[in-house]
Short mmCIF file of C-alpha atoms and ligand atoms in Angstrom, two decimals:
data_model
loop_
_atom_site.label_atom_id
_atom_site.label_comp_id
_atom_site.label_asym_id
_atom_site.label_seq_id
_atom_site.Cartn_x
_atom_site.Cartn_y
_atom_site.Cartn_z
CA MET A 1 -29.82 34.81 5.05
CA SER A 2 -29.64 31.12 4.15
CA ASP A 3 -27.43 28.63 5.87
CA LYS A 4 -24.32 27.53 4.03
CA VAL A 5 -23.04 24.19 2.81
CA VAL A 6 -19.56 23.41 1.52
CA LEU A 7 -19.70 21.04 -1.44
CA ALA A 8 -16.74 18.98 -2.65
CA TYR A 9 -16.89 19.99 -6.29
CA SER A 10 -15.24 18.20 -9.20
CA GLY A 11 -16.86 20.17 -12.01
CA GLY A 12 -18.55 17.06 -13.35
CA LEU A 13 -22.25 16.60 -14.02
CA ASP A 14 -23.29 15.24 -10.63
CA THR A 15 -21.63 17.86 -8.48
CA SER A 16 -22.80 20.63 -10.84
CA VAL A 17 -26.39 19.43 -10.54
CA ALA A 18 -25.84 19.16 -6.78
CA VAL A 19 -25.12 22.89 -6.54
CA ARG A 20 -28.58 23.66 -7.85
CA TRP A 21 -30.27 20.78 -6.04
CA LEU A 22 -28.89 21.80 -2.62
CA LYS A 23 -30.41 25.24 -3.10
CA GLU A 24 -33.77 23.86 -4.28
CA LYS A 25 -34.13 21.09 -1.77
CA TYR A 26 -32.47 22.52 1.35
CA ASN A 27 -32.38 26.24 0.57
CA LEU A 28 -28.66 26.27 1.29
CA ASP A 29 -26.12 28.69 -0.15
CA VAL A 30 -23.49 26.53 -1.77
CA ILE A 31 -19.76 27.16 -1.44
CA THR A 32 -17.84 24.81 -3.68
CA LEU A 33 -14.44 23.47 -2.81
CA THR A 34 -12.32 21.90 -5.53
CA VAL A 35 -9.22 20.16 -4.28
CA ASP A 36 -6.20 19.97 -6.55
CA VAL A 37 -4.53 16.64 -5.76
CA GLY A 38 -2.67 16.57 -9.04
CA ASN A 39 -5.51 15.82 -11.39
CA GLU A 40 -4.58 17.61 -14.61
CA ARG A 41 -7.43 20.03 -14.83
CA GLU A 42 -8.06 23.69 -15.62
CA PHE A 43 -9.01 24.69 -12.12
CA SER A 44 -9.99 28.23 -13.08
CA VAL A 45 -12.49 26.77 -15.55
CA VAL A 46 -13.93 24.51 -12.84
CA GLN A 47 -14.18 27.53 -10.56
CA GLN A 48 -16.01 29.60 -13.19
CA LYS A 49 -18.38 26.75 -13.84
CA ALA A 50 -19.23 26.45 -10.13
CA LEU A 51 -20.21 30.12 -10.03
CA LYS A 52 -22.13 29.80 -13.26
CA VAL A 53 -24.26 26.92 -11.97
CA GLY A 54 -25.11 28.88 -8.84
CA ALA A 55 -22.42 28.63 -6.17
CA VAL A 56 -22.13 31.74 -3.99
CA LYS A 57 -18.42 31.17 -3.70
CA ALA A 58 -16.03 28.83 -5.49
CA LEU A 59 -12.79 27.86 -3.82
CA VAL A 60 -9.86 25.90 -5.20
CA SER A 61 -7.29 24.45 -2.86
CA ASP A 62 -3.89 23.39 -4.15
CA ALA A 63 -3.29 20.39 -1.92
CA LYS A 64 -0.68 18.58 -4.00
CA GLU A 65 2.14 18.97 -1.50
CA LEU A 66 -0.03 18.07 1.47
CA PHE A 67 -1.24 15.06 -0.43
CA VAL A 68 2.28 13.85 -1.13
CA ASP A 69 3.77 14.60 2.28
CA TYR A 70 0.95 13.47 4.54
CA PHE A 71 -0.77 10.77 2.51
CA ILE A 72 1.16 9.35 -0.45
CA PHE A 73 4.64 9.05 1.04
CA PRO A 74 3.51 7.64 4.39
CA ALA A 75 1.46 5.05 2.46
CA LEU A 76 4.53 4.26 0.36
CA GLN A 77 6.66 3.85 3.49
CA ALA A 78 4.01 1.46 4.77
CA ASP A 79 3.96 -0.47 1.44
CA ALA A 80 0.18 -0.03 1.47
CA ILE A 81 -1.40 -1.90 -1.45
CA TYR A 82 -5.02 -3.01 -1.11
CA GLU A 83 -5.50 -6.72 -1.75
CA GLY A 84 -2.04 -6.87 -3.23
CA GLN A 85 -3.09 -4.83 -6.27
CA TYR A 86 -4.48 -1.35 -5.70
CA PRO A 87 -2.07 1.42 -4.65
CA LEU A 88 -5.02 3.32 -3.13
CA ALA A 89 -4.88 6.58 -5.10
CA THR A 90 -8.56 7.49 -4.75
CA ALA A 91 -8.79 6.13 -1.22
CA LEU A 92 -5.85 8.26 -0.03
CA SER A 93 -7.29 11.49 -1.39
CA ARG A 94 -10.61 11.28 0.44
CA PRO A 95 -9.49 11.92 4.03
CA LEU A 96 -7.52 14.93 2.79
CA MET A 97 -10.64 16.25 1.07
CA ALA A 98 -12.69 15.60 4.20
CA LYS A 99 -10.18 17.60 6.23
CA LEU A 100 -10.24 20.52 3.80
CA LEU A 101 -14.05 20.50 3.65
CA VAL A 102 -14.15 20.73 7.44
CA ASP A 103 -11.59 23.57 7.46
CA VAL A 104 -13.61 25.59 4.96
CA ALA A 105 -16.89 24.86 6.76
CA MET A 106 -15.37 26.24 9.97
CA GLU A 107 -13.96 29.32 8.28
CA GLU A 108 -17.17 30.08 6.44
CA GLY A 109 -19.50 29.26 9.30
CA ALA A 110 -21.29 26.60 7.27
CA SER A 111 -23.57 24.14 9.00
CA ALA A 112 -23.13 21.33 6.50
CA VAL A 113 -20.80 19.74 3.98
CA ALA A 114 -21.77 17.76 0.89
CA HIS A 115 -20.17 15.36 -1.57
CA GLY A 116 -21.19 13.82 -4.87
CA CYS A 117 -20.79 10.13 -4.02
CA THR A 118 -23.49 7.55 -4.60
CA GLY A 119 -24.59 5.06 -1.97
CA LYS A 120 -22.76 2.07 -3.44
CA GLY A 121 -19.12 2.96 -3.13
CA ASN A 122 -16.31 3.40 -0.66
CA ASP A 123 -15.86 7.11 -1.18
CA GLN A 124 -19.05 8.07 0.67
CA VAL A 125 -17.73 6.15 3.67
CA ARG A 126 -14.31 7.79 3.52
CA PHE A 127 -15.74 11.30 3.25
CA GLU A 128 -18.30 10.86 5.97
CA VAL A 129 -16.24 8.94 8.50
CA GLY A 130 -13.53 11.56 7.94
CA VAL A 131 -15.87 14.50 8.48
CA ASN A 132 -17.58 12.83 11.43
CA THR A 133 -14.32 12.19 13.23
CA LEU A 134 -12.98 15.71 12.62
CA ALA A 135 -16.20 17.68 13.18
CA PRO A 136 -19.00 15.58 14.64
CA GLY A 137 -21.38 18.56 14.69
CA LEU A 138 -21.36 19.11 10.94
CA LYS A 139 -24.31 17.90 8.93
CA ILE A 140 -23.41 15.82 5.86
CA ILE A 141 -25.52 15.77 2.72
CA ALA A 142 -25.01 13.32 -0.14
CA PRO A 143 -27.23 14.63 -2.96
CA ALA A 144 -26.46 11.86 -5.46
CA ARG A 145 -27.40 9.26 -2.85
CA GLU A 146 -30.61 11.06 -1.96
CA TRP A 147 -32.06 12.38 -5.16
CA GLY A 148 -32.80 9.02 -6.75
CA MET A 149 -32.33 10.28 -10.32
CA THR A 150 -31.07 8.03 -13.10
CA ARG A 151 -28.28 9.23 -15.37
CA GLU A 152 -30.85 10.41 -17.93
CA GLU A 153 -32.90 12.21 -15.30
CA THR A 154 -29.79 13.94 -14.00
CA ILE A 155 -29.02 15.10 -17.53
CA SER A 156 -32.53 16.46 -18.07
CA TYR A 157 -32.39 18.16 -14.65
CA ALA A 158 -29.17 19.81 -15.81
CA GLU A 159 -30.71 20.87 -19.11
CA ARG A 160 -33.76 22.28 -17.34
CA TYR A 161 -31.58 24.56 -15.24
CA GLY A 162 -29.09 25.49 -17.93
CA ILE A 163 -26.30 23.48 -16.33
CA PRO A 164 -23.79 22.60 -19.04
CA VAL A 165 -23.62 18.88 -19.67
CA PRO A 166 -20.00 18.04 -20.46
CA VAL A 167 -19.33 16.01 -23.60
CA THR A 168 -17.53 13.49 -21.44
CA VAL A 169 -20.91 12.47 -20.08
CA SER A 170 -21.26 10.42 -23.23
CA SER A 171 -18.34 8.34 -21.96
CA PRO A 172 -19.63 5.25 -20.22
CA TYR A 173 -16.73 5.28 -17.75
CA SER A 174 -16.48 6.77 -14.31
CA THR A 175 -12.98 7.99 -13.54
CA ASP A 176 -11.13 9.60 -10.69
CA GLU A 177 -7.54 10.74 -10.76
CA ASN A 178 -4.78 12.27 -8.72
CA LEU A 179 -0.97 12.14 -8.57
CA TRP A 180 -0.93 8.59 -7.23
CA GLY A 181 -3.13 7.09 -9.92
CA ARG A 182 -6.25 6.94 -12.00
CA SER A 183 -9.32 4.78 -11.27
CA ILE A 184 -11.67 3.66 -14.04
CA GLU A 185 -15.02 1.91 -13.56
CA CYS A 186 -18.33 1.18 -15.32
CA GLY A 187 -19.33 0.52 -18.92
CA VAL A 188 -17.96 -2.65 -20.48
CA LEU A 189 -15.56 -2.99 -17.53
CA GLU A 190 -18.46 -4.32 -15.48
CA ASP A 191 -18.06 -7.56 -17.43
CA PRO A 192 -15.09 -9.14 -15.64
CA TRP A 193 -14.39 -11.35 -18.65
CA ALA A 194 -14.09 -8.41 -21.07
CA GLU A 195 -10.57 -7.13 -21.68
CA PRO A 196 -10.40 -3.39 -20.95
CA PRO A 197 -10.60 -1.53 -24.25
CA GLU A 198 -7.58 0.63 -25.02
CA GLU A 199 -9.72 3.79 -24.76
CA VAL A 200 -10.00 3.50 -20.96
CA PHE A 201 -6.30 4.20 -20.54
CA ALA A 202 -4.96 7.73 -20.46
CA TRP A 203 -1.63 7.56 -18.63
CA THR A 204 -0.14 4.34 -19.93
CA LYS A 205 0.81 3.31 -23.43
CA SER A 206 -0.30 -0.06 -24.66
CA PRO A 207 2.73 -2.33 -24.12
CA ASP A 208 2.70 -3.25 -27.82
CA LYS A 209 3.35 0.41 -28.66
CA THR A 210 6.08 1.11 -26.14
CA PRO A 211 9.79 1.49 -26.96
CA ASP A 212 11.60 -1.65 -28.06
CA LYS A 213 14.54 -0.75 -25.85
CA PRO A 214 14.25 -0.87 -22.07
CA GLY A 215 14.45 2.28 -20.00
CA TYR A 216 16.32 2.51 -16.72
CA VAL A 217 15.72 4.75 -13.77
CA GLU A 218 17.59 5.12 -10.49
CA ILE A 219 15.51 6.15 -7.50
CA GLY A 220 17.22 7.48 -4.40
CA PHE A 221 15.41 7.01 -1.06
CA GLU A 222 16.03 8.66 2.28
CA ARG A 223 14.32 7.00 5.22
CA GLY A 224 11.87 5.37 2.86
CA ILE A 225 11.02 8.53 0.97
CA PRO A 226 12.05 8.94 -2.67
CA VAL A 227 14.14 12.08 -3.05
CA THR A 228 16.23 11.71 -6.21
CA ILE A 229 15.77 10.46 -9.76
CA ASP A 230 18.98 9.52 -11.55
CA GLY A 231 20.93 11.44 -8.94
CA GLN A 232 18.86 14.63 -9.31
CA GLN A 233 17.15 15.95 -6.20
CA MET A 234 13.40 16.38 -6.81
CA ASP A 235 10.44 17.52 -4.76
CA GLY A 236 7.78 14.87 -4.22
CA VAL A 237 5.20 16.26 -6.64
CA SER A 238 7.69 16.58 -9.51
CA LEU A 239 9.22 13.19 -8.76
CA ILE A 240 5.86 11.43 -8.93
CA ARG A 241 4.87 13.32 -12.09
CA HIS A 242 8.17 12.44 -13.71
CA LEU A 243 7.76 8.74 -12.94
CA ASN A 244 4.15 8.71 -14.13
CA GLU A 245 5.34 10.03 -17.51
CA LEU A 246 8.38 7.82 -17.77
CA ALA A 247 6.89 4.53 -16.60
CA GLY A 248 3.54 5.24 -18.28
CA GLY A 249 5.47 5.60 -21.55
CA HIS A 250 6.68 2.03 -21.06
CA GLY A 251 3.14 0.81 -20.42
CA ILE A 252 3.75 0.24 -16.72
CA GLY A 253 1.10 0.60 -14.02
CA ARG A 254 -2.03 -1.01 -15.43
CA VAL A 255 -3.99 -2.93 -12.83
CA ASP A 256 -7.11 -5.04 -13.43
CA HIS A 257 -8.63 -6.02 -10.12
CA ILE A 258 -11.79 -7.69 -8.79
CA GLU A 259 -11.95 -5.74 -5.60
CA ASN A 260 -13.82 -6.20 -2.34
CA ARG A 261 -15.58 -2.96 -1.54
CA LEU A 262 -16.29 -2.10 2.05
CA VAL A 263 -20.03 -2.16 1.35
CA GLY A 264 -19.91 -5.83 0.45
CA ILE A 265 -19.82 -5.60 -3.34
CA LYS A 266 -17.15 -7.18 -5.50
CA SER A 267 -16.37 -4.75 -8.28
CA ARG A 268 -14.10 -4.78 -11.29
CA GLU A 269 -11.67 -1.90 -11.14
CA ILE A 270 -9.07 -0.73 -13.60
CA TYR A 271 -6.23 1.43 -12.39
CA GLU A 272 -3.33 3.25 -13.96
CA ALA A 273 -0.62 4.02 -11.46
CA PRO A 274 2.80 4.04 -13.12
CA ALA A 275 4.70 5.99 -10.47
CA ALA A 276 3.04 4.15 -7.61
CA VAL A 277 3.79 0.72 -9.07
CA VAL A 278 7.45 1.58 -9.68
CA LEU A 279 7.97 3.31 -6.33
CA LEU A 280 6.27 0.59 -4.29
CA GLN A 281 8.39 -2.05 -5.96
CA ALA A 282 11.61 -0.08 -5.54
CA HIS A 283 10.81 0.68 -1.92
CA LEU A 284 10.17 -2.99 -1.13
CA ALA A 285 13.48 -3.88 -2.76
CA LEU A 286 15.35 -1.39 -0.60
CA GLU A 287 13.61 -2.68 2.51
CA ALA A 288 14.61 -6.23 1.56
CA MET A 289 18.21 -5.03 1.73
CA THR A 290 18.05 -2.84 4.83
CA LEU A 291 15.55 -4.53 7.19
CA ALA A 292 16.16 -7.75 9.07
CA LYS A 293 14.08 -10.82 8.26
CA ASP A 294 11.82 -10.47 11.29
CA GLN A 295 11.30 -6.77 10.66
CA LEU A 296 10.23 -7.58 7.11
CA ARG A 297 7.85 -10.32 8.21
CA PHE A 298 6.23 -8.06 10.78
CA LYS A 299 6.05 -5.10 8.45
CA GLN A 300 4.17 -7.15 5.85
CA LYS A 301 1.40 -7.73 8.36
CA VAL A 302 1.30 -4.06 9.21
CA ALA A 303 1.21 -3.20 5.51
CA GLN A 304 -1.95 -5.19 5.02
CA ASP A 305 -3.71 -3.62 8.00
CA TYR A 306 -2.50 -0.20 6.93
CA ALA A 307 -3.92 -0.69 3.43
CA ASP A 308 -7.25 -1.90 4.82
CA LEU A 309 -7.43 1.07 7.12
CA ILE A 310 -6.88 3.49 4.24
CA TYR A 311 -9.33 1.67 2.01
CA ASN A 312 -11.97 1.47 4.72
CA GLY A 313 -11.94 5.18 5.53
CA LEU A 314 -10.32 4.93 8.97
CA TRP A 315 -7.56 7.49 8.38
CA PHE A 316 -8.31 9.68 11.39
CA THR A 317 -8.01 7.02 14.06
CA SER A 318 -5.72 6.16 16.95
CA LEU A 319 -4.85 2.84 15.36
CA HIS A 320 -3.57 4.77 12.37
CA GLN A 321 -1.45 6.99 14.61
CA ASP A 322 0.03 3.88 16.22
CA LEU A 323 0.76 2.15 12.93
CA ALA A 324 2.18 5.34 11.41
CA ALA A 325 4.58 5.71 14.32
CA TYR A 326 5.76 2.14 13.81
CA VAL A 327 6.15 2.62 10.07
CA ARG A 328 8.15 5.82 10.51
CA SER A 329 10.44 4.09 12.97
CA SER A 330 10.90 1.16 10.61
CA GLN A 331 12.20 3.49 7.91
CA ARG A 332 15.19 4.91 9.76
CA PHE A 333 17.71 2.91 7.73
CA VAL A 334 15.74 2.58 4.48
CA THR A 335 18.15 4.82 2.65
CA GLY A 336 19.81 4.01 -0.64
CA THR A 337 19.34 3.74 -4.36
CA VAL A 338 17.34 1.30 -6.46
CA ARG A 339 17.79 0.78 -10.19
CA VAL A 340 14.65 -0.22 -12.06
CA LYS A 341 14.33 -1.51 -15.60
CA LEU A 342 11.22 -0.45 -17.49
CA PHE A 343 10.18 -2.53 -20.45
CA LYS A 344 6.96 -3.43 -22.28
CA GLY A 345 4.54 -2.96 -19.43
CA GLY A 346 6.75 -4.48 -16.75
CA CYS A 347 9.19 -3.06 -14.25
CA GLN A 348 11.91 -4.98 -12.54
CA VAL A 349 14.37 -4.04 -9.87
CA VAL A 350 17.79 -4.84 -11.29
CA GLY A 351 20.07 -3.20 -8.74
CA ARG A 352 20.08 -1.78 -5.25
CA LYS A 353 22.66 -0.28 -2.89
CA SER A 354 22.56 1.25 0.54
CA PRO A 355 25.01 2.66 3.11
CA LYS A 356 22.94 0.72 5.67
CA SER A 357 22.79 -2.52 3.70
CA LEU A 358 22.57 -5.76 5.65
CA TYR A 359 23.75 -7.71 2.62
CA ASP A 360 27.22 -8.98 3.44
CA TYR A 361 29.23 -10.15 0.45
CA SER A 362 31.74 -12.10 2.51
CA LEU A 363 28.89 -14.12 4.05
CA ALA A 364 26.97 -14.61 0.81
CA THR A 365 29.73 -15.40 -1.66
CA TYR A 366 30.61 -18.86 -2.97
CA ASP A 367 33.89 -17.43 -4.25
CA LYS A 368 37.15 -16.61 -2.54
CA GLY A 369 36.76 -14.45 0.53
CA ASP A 370 33.98 -16.57 2.02
CA VAL A 371 33.94 -16.10 5.80
CA PHE A 372 30.82 -18.15 6.53
CA ASP A 373 31.77 -21.02 8.87
CA GLN A 374 30.30 -24.07 7.12
CA SER A 375 31.52 -26.38 9.86
CA ALA A 376 28.91 -24.82 12.17
CA SER A 377 26.03 -25.93 9.94
CA PRO A 378 25.71 -29.60 11.01
CA GLY A 379 25.24 -28.55 14.65
CA PHE A 380 22.74 -25.92 13.63
CA ILE A 381 20.76 -28.41 11.55
CA HIS A 382 20.80 -30.97 14.36
CA ILE A 383 19.16 -28.58 16.78
CA TRP A 384 16.89 -26.88 14.23
CA GLY A 385 15.38 -30.22 13.17
CA LEU A 386 15.33 -31.83 16.61
CA SER A 387 11.68 -31.29 17.45
CA ALA A 388 10.52 -32.33 13.96
CA LYS A 389 12.55 -35.52 14.20
CA THR A 390 11.26 -36.33 17.68
CA GLN A 391 7.65 -35.81 16.68
CA ALA A 392 7.90 -37.78 13.43
CA GLN A 393 9.14 -40.82 15.34
CA VAL A 394 6.37 -40.80 17.93
CA GLN A 395 3.43 -39.69 15.83
CA LEU A 396 4.33 -41.50 12.59
CA ILE A 397 3.73 -38.45 10.44
CA GLY A 398 4.85 -40.34 7.33
CA GLU A 399 2.11 -42.96 7.77
CA ALA A 400 -0.92 -40.69 8.18
CA GLU A 401 -3.73 -41.31 5.71
CA GLY A 402 -6.63 -39.36 4.25
CA PRO A 403 -6.62 -35.60 4.62
CA LEU A 404 -3.63 -35.77 6.97
CA SER A 405 -1.45 -37.41 4.34
CA ILE A 406 1.35 -35.13 3.21
CA MET A 407 3.38 -37.89 1.61
CA PRO A 408 3.24 -38.95 -2.06
CA PRO A 409 2.51 -42.69 -2.38
CA LYS A 410 5.37 -45.10 -2.78
CA LYS A 411 6.11 -45.76 -6.43
CA PRO A 412 5.05 -49.26 -7.51
CA GLU A 413 8.07 -51.55 -7.79
CA GLU A 414 7.92 -51.77 -11.58
CA ASN A 415 8.26 -48.00 -12.03
CA CYS A 416 11.56 -48.14 -10.24
CA LYS A 417 13.20 -50.67 -12.51
N1 LIG B 1 -12.54 1.39 -6.11
C1 LIG B 1 -11.62 2.45 -5.86
C2 LIG B 1 -11.73 2.89 -4.43
O1 LIG B 1 -12.68 2.59 -3.78
C3 LIG B 1 -11.80 3.59 -6.84
C4 LIG B 1 -12.97 4.44 -6.64
C5 LIG B 1 -13.12 5.44 -7.73
N2 LIG B 1 -13.97 6.49 -7.30
C6 LIG B 1 -14.72 7.23 -8.12
N3 LIG B 1 -15.44 8.15 -7.59
N4 LIG B 1 -14.74 7.02 -9.42
O2 LIG B 1 -10.83 3.50 -3.94
#
């Protein structure tokens, strides 16, 4: 009996060829695992295809809820956005897939797992660091990194073995999708000056074809987790799907990013993430109302480290546990409702309310009912500016020249007439 390998299987050309290749090259029986993270796909068709191209067993795992509860919503609570642009859809799905691959490998007594990533991207890192941390004894095989075939060679390999070549192979784009967003790379997108052609988008309408009237949506959060849409309770999967439809229909969620990959490459990435963009913005707005200034400042730093950690494949680490505990704690009063306006590719928070709001009308107002004690301000300013004043007198900050000059030059006399 041959040894077994569990292959993360998408149903695409590379992973289909990998089924055959793993048998040829390593004499391994291939069990495929297809993870449903909300990519609209006929999973039974993918399963049939896996068996047809030679898998001994084809498994499909519905991981949508796990994905939302353990990956998407914690990342939302953390405000995790890579380099200020990418909501991390693909990156978040990889540790979950690594975990499920390991689970199946254990159950099936497989000695190895495999994935279809090339050697140039982040996904190989995320899969392998994930598997290595969870099951250090498992062998990992990356066929597409090893086989050294060009696209054409892969296609002729497929044809030689009767592996169906999907029509989508003619598309020059490489895509990946799940509930939290869609990633698009390659083809003309590799020219960073070229505007993405309309054909790369599948979830978002072109803003020149969206409704001429704005849409509004009210999102209810409990402890930083979105739980209602326009007052209606919704489970996480449905809520995200609903927002993808709604905001995508207004052209919201397109991202065009020159991104720093972990492996040192800058790459041009296009994303569509309507729900993620709206939810991240709404969540930040609610935090602005319910967290104190210092909490917000600190949390921004954590958000950046959290995003890097997700992007860089370090999900299963102690640092992540520590940060996650902090983030969860920070969310205990992030409860309330945010109203968002959706219009022509843009979304804007136009209202927010919370039972735990720190916004105090009687302190903020310039109208009647003002309770802020303005007579206390001169004393405050005196002490606040004391060290700056002292230093400026001794060190003549206003007279510094060259690179230390922070003062515009005096206007010539005649300009002042
Ligand atoms: N650049 C993004 C990331 O590293 C998207 C990757 C898309 N992956 C793919 N296999 N097409 O997360």
